[in-house]
C-alpha atoms as a PDB file:
ATOM      1  CA  ASN A   1       6.634  13.847 -57.374  1.00  0.00           C
ATOM      2  CA  ARG A   2       8.063  15.903 -60.144  1.00  0.00           C
ATOM      3  CA  THR A   3      10.555  18.160 -61.207  1.00  0.00           C
ATOM      4  CA  ILE A   4       9.702  21.990 -60.625  1.00  0.00           C
ATOM      5  CA  ARG A   5      11.819  24.617 -62.601  1.00  0.00           C
ATOM      6  CA  ARG A   6      12.143  28.021 -61.849  1.00  0.00           C
ATOM      7  CA  ASP A   7       9.641  29.094 -64.613  1.00  0.00           C
ATOM      8  CA  ASP A   8       7.157  26.900 -62.733  1.00  0.00           C
ATOM      9  CA  VAL A   9       7.305  29.543 -59.923  1.00  0.00           C
ATOM     10  CA  SER A  10       5.313  32.082 -61.361  1.00  0.00           C
ATOM     11  CA  ASP A  11       4.815  33.857 -57.879  1.00  0.00           C
ATOM     12  CA  GLY A  12       8.253  34.339 -57.577  1.00  0.00           C
ATOM     13  CA  LEU A  13      11.011  32.356 -55.541  1.00  0.00           C
ATOM     14  CA  SER A  14      11.226  34.803 -52.942  1.00  0.00           C
ATOM     15  CA  ASN A  15       7.431  34.749 -52.262  1.00  0.00           C
ATOM     16  CA  THR A  16       7.055  31.196 -52.090  1.00  0.00           C
ATOM     17  CA  ALA A  17       7.858  28.745 -49.431  1.00  0.00           C
ATOM     18  CA  PHE A  18       9.435  25.619 -50.175  1.00  0.00           C
ATOM     19  CA  VAL A  19      10.714  23.989 -46.774  1.00  0.00           C
ATOM     20  CA  SER A  20       9.549  24.472 -43.392  1.00  0.00           C
ATOM     21  CA  GLU A  21      10.352  23.299 -39.868  1.00  0.00           C
ATOM     22  CA  LYS A  22       8.349  20.501 -38.384  1.00  0.00           C
ATOM     23  CA  PRO A  23       8.149  19.423 -34.811  1.00  0.00           C
ATOM     24  CA  THR A  24       9.500  15.843 -34.328  1.00  0.00           C
ATOM     25  CA  THR A  25       8.592  13.324 -32.010  1.00  0.00           C
ATOM     26  CA  TYR A  26      11.241  10.996 -30.563  1.00  0.00           C
ATOM     27  CA  ASP A  27      10.251   8.209 -32.920  1.00  0.00           C
ATOM     28  CA  ASP A  28      10.099  10.008 -35.980  1.00  0.00           C
ATOM     29  CA  LEU A  29      11.593   8.837 -39.008  1.00  0.00           C
ATOM     30  CA  GLY A  30      13.051  11.897 -40.274  1.00  0.00           C
ATOM     31  CA  TRP A  31      12.662  13.303 -43.769  1.00  0.00           C
ATOM     32  CA  LEU A  32      14.768  10.338 -45.635  1.00  0.00           C
ATOM     33  CA  SER A  33      12.218   7.989 -44.818  1.00  0.00           C
ATOM     34  CA  GLY A  34       9.621   8.680 -47.742  1.00  0.00           C
ATOM     35  CA  THR A  35       6.990   8.539 -45.121  1.00  0.00           C
ATOM     36  CA  ARG A  36       4.190  10.865 -44.132  1.00  0.00           C
ATOM     37  CA  ALA A  37       6.846  12.309 -41.709  1.00  0.00           C
ATOM     38  CA  THR A  38       8.411  14.146 -44.792  1.00  0.00           C
ATOM     39  CA  ILE A  39       4.825  15.886 -46.162  1.00  0.00           C
ATOM     40  CA  ARG A  40       3.875  19.065 -44.664  1.00  0.00           C
ATOM     41  CA  ASN A  41       0.747  21.225 -45.363  1.00  0.00           C
ATOM     42  CA  VAL A  42      -0.320  24.749 -44.305  1.00  0.00           C
ATOM     43  CA  GLY A  43      -4.126  23.717 -44.015  1.00  0.00           C
ATOM     44  CA  GLY A  44      -3.832  23.665 -40.216  1.00  0.00           C
ATOM     45  CA  GLY A  45      -1.688  26.826 -39.851  1.00  0.00           C
ATOM     46  CA  ILE A  46       1.506  26.776 -37.710  1.00  0.00           C
ATOM     47  CA  VAL A  47       1.439  24.357 -34.964  1.00  0.00           C
ATOM     48  CA  GLU A  48       3.716  24.822 -31.846  1.00  0.00           C
ATOM     49  CA  SER A  49       4.219  21.597 -29.555  1.00  0.00           C
ATOM     50  CA  GLY A  50       6.628  21.550 -26.720  1.00  0.00           C
ATOM     51  CA  ASP A  51       5.463  18.151 -26.202  1.00  0.00           C
ATOM     52  CA  PRO A  52       8.316  15.767 -27.821  1.00  0.00           C
ATOM     53  CA  PHE A  53       5.969  12.560 -27.153  1.00  0.00           C
ATOM     54  CA  ALA A  54       2.868  14.266 -28.865  1.00  0.00           C
ATOM     55  CA  LYS A  55       1.614  11.940 -31.626  1.00  0.00           C
ATOM     56  CA  ALA A  56      -0.616  12.697 -34.474  1.00  0.00           C
ATOM     57  CA  ALA A  57      -3.222  10.096 -35.730  1.00  0.00           C
ATOM     58  CA  PRO A  58      -2.105   7.970 -38.225  1.00  0.00           C
ATOM     59  CA  SER A  59      -4.540   9.356 -40.917  1.00  0.00           C
ATOM     60  CA  VAL A  60      -3.201  12.951 -40.184  1.00  0.00           C
ATOM     61  CA  VAL A  61      -0.434  14.485 -42.312  1.00  0.00           C
ATOM     62  CA  GLY A  62       0.904  17.208 -40.185  1.00  0.00           C
ATOM     63  CA  SER A  63       1.109  20.862 -40.287  1.00  0.00           C
ATOM     64  CA  ILE A  64       4.240  22.916 -40.457  1.00  0.00           C
ATOM     65  CA  GLY A  65       5.412  24.121 -37.053  1.00  0.00           C
ATOM     66  CA  SER A  66       8.173  24.016 -34.518  1.00  0.00           C
ATOM     67  CA  ARG A  67       9.025  23.444 -31.029  1.00  0.00           C
ATOM     68  CA  HIS A  68      10.283  27.144 -30.050  1.00  0.00           C
ATOM     69  CA  PRO A  69       7.544  29.629 -29.388  1.00  0.00           C
ATOM     70  CA  ALA A  70       6.266  32.232 -31.616  1.00  0.00           C
ATOM     71  CA  GLY A  71       6.505  30.991 -35.026  1.00  0.00           C
ATOM     72  CA  VAL A  72       8.633  28.767 -37.784  1.00  0.00           C
ATOM     73  CA  HIS A  73      11.248  29.200 -40.073  1.00  0.00           C
ATOM     74  CA  LEU A  74      10.595  28.997 -43.722  1.00  0.00           C
ATOM     75  CA  LEU A  75      12.891  28.267 -46.461  1.00  0.00           C
ATOM     76  CA  MET A  76      11.927  30.519 -49.795  1.00  0.00           C
ATOM     77  CA  GLY A  77      12.616  29.335 -52.981  1.00  0.00           C
ATOM     78  CA  SER A  78      15.153  32.260 -53.296  1.00  0.00           C
ATOM     79  CA  GLY A  79      17.295  30.684 -50.769  1.00  0.00           C
ATOM     80  CA  GLU A  80      16.263  32.890 -47.889  1.00  0.00           C
ATOM     81  CA  THR A  81      14.969  31.944 -44.580  1.00  0.00           C
ATOM     82  CA  ARG A  82      12.159  33.864 -42.980  1.00  0.00           C
ATOM     83  CA  PHE A  83      10.851  33.386 -39.411  1.00  0.00           C
ATOM     84  CA  THR A  84       7.020  33.452 -39.804  1.00  0.00           C
ATOM     85  CA  SER A  85       4.577  34.156 -36.910  1.00  0.00           C
ATOM     86  CA  ASN A  86       2.297  31.659 -35.275  1.00  0.00           C
ATOM     87  CA  GLN A  87      -0.158  34.562 -35.874  1.00  0.00           C
ATOM     88  CA  THR A  88       0.126  34.929 -39.447  1.00  0.00           C
ATOM     89  CA  ASP A  89      -2.998  34.748 -41.239  1.00  0.00           C
ATOM     90  CA  GLN A  90      -4.052  31.383 -42.834  1.00  0.00           C
ATOM     91  CA  ARG A  91      -4.773  33.015 -46.375  1.00  0.00           C
ATOM     92  CA  VAL A  92      -1.028  34.281 -46.210  1.00  0.00           C
ATOM     93  CA  LEU A  93       0.261  30.646 -45.446  1.00  0.00           C
ATOM     94  CA  GLU A  94      -1.779  29.283 -48.364  1.00  0.00           C
ATOM     95  CA  GLN A  95      -0.333  32.132 -50.634  1.00  0.00           C
ATOM     96  CA  MET A  96       3.159  31.396 -49.515  1.00  0.00           C
ATOM     97  CA  ALA A  97       2.650  27.512 -50.338  1.00  0.00           C
ATOM     98  CA  ASP A  98       1.197  27.976 -53.568  1.00  0.00           C
ATOM     99  CA  ARG A  99       3.795  28.667 -56.330  1.00  0.00           C
ATOM    100  CA  ARG A 100       1.559  29.852 -59.133  1.00  0.00           C
ATOM    101  CA  ASP A 101      -1.675  31.175 -57.700  1.00  0.00           C
ATOM    102  CA  GLY A 102      -0.954  34.825 -58.874  1.00  0.00           C
ATOM    103  CA  GLN A 103      -1.434  36.091 -55.261  1.00  0.00           C
ATOM    104  CA  LEU A 104       1.443  38.160 -53.583  1.00  0.00           C
ATOM    105  CA  PRO A 105       1.449  37.156 -49.717  1.00  0.00           C
ATOM    106  CA  GLY A 106      -0.115  39.671 -47.920  1.00  0.00           C
ATOM    107  CA  LEU A 107       2.802  39.637 -45.433  1.00  0.00           C
ATOM    108  CA  PHE A 108       4.869  40.990 -47.967  1.00  0.00           C
ATOM    109  CA  GLN A 109       2.702  43.450 -49.418  1.00  0.00           C
ATOM    110  CA  SER A 110       3.234  47.107 -48.856  1.00  0.00           C
ATOM    111  CA  LEU A 111       0.870  48.821 -46.326  1.00  0.00           C
ATOM    112  CA  GLU A 112      -0.637  51.082 -48.976  1.00  0.00           C
ATOM    113  CA  SER A 113      -1.507  48.189 -51.198  1.00  0.00           C
ATOM    114  CA  ARG A 114      -3.015  46.653 -48.031  1.00  0.00           C
ATOM    115  CA  ARG A 115      -5.116  49.797 -47.634  1.00  0.00           C
ATOM    116  CA  ARG A 116      -6.451  49.775 -51.176  1.00  0.00           C
ATOM    117  CA  GLU A 117      -7.224  46.273 -50.852  1.00  0.00           C
ATOM    118  CA  SER A 118      -9.255  46.893 -47.805  1.00  0.00           C
ATOM    119  CA  LEU A 119     -11.435  49.609 -49.384  1.00  0.00           C
ATOM    120  CA  GLN A 120     -12.773  47.236 -52.294  1.00  0.00           C
END
């Protein structure tokens, strides 16, 4: 754990996801516990689980996700929330989670810049 200053977020606060929803189980310890219940990653994409009794293996640190269909809400560094689809490309999720990779998430790029990128 360490302090992150505004200058440490070189990709821009509005392009960087700081907090995500996560599906909880009935025996979840919650975010105050300081356990793996508080740690999320985007490596597994967005997970949708309607089963409140579903459990992950003890060695697994969970993906972001929610109990409602179609996606997850993300809190961006700028303070705004964005609903992000379950169909969001894995690369876009990784770009949103990395505060200093120099990549603007494709989800927020203009159509023209996406077209140019695809021609390269």
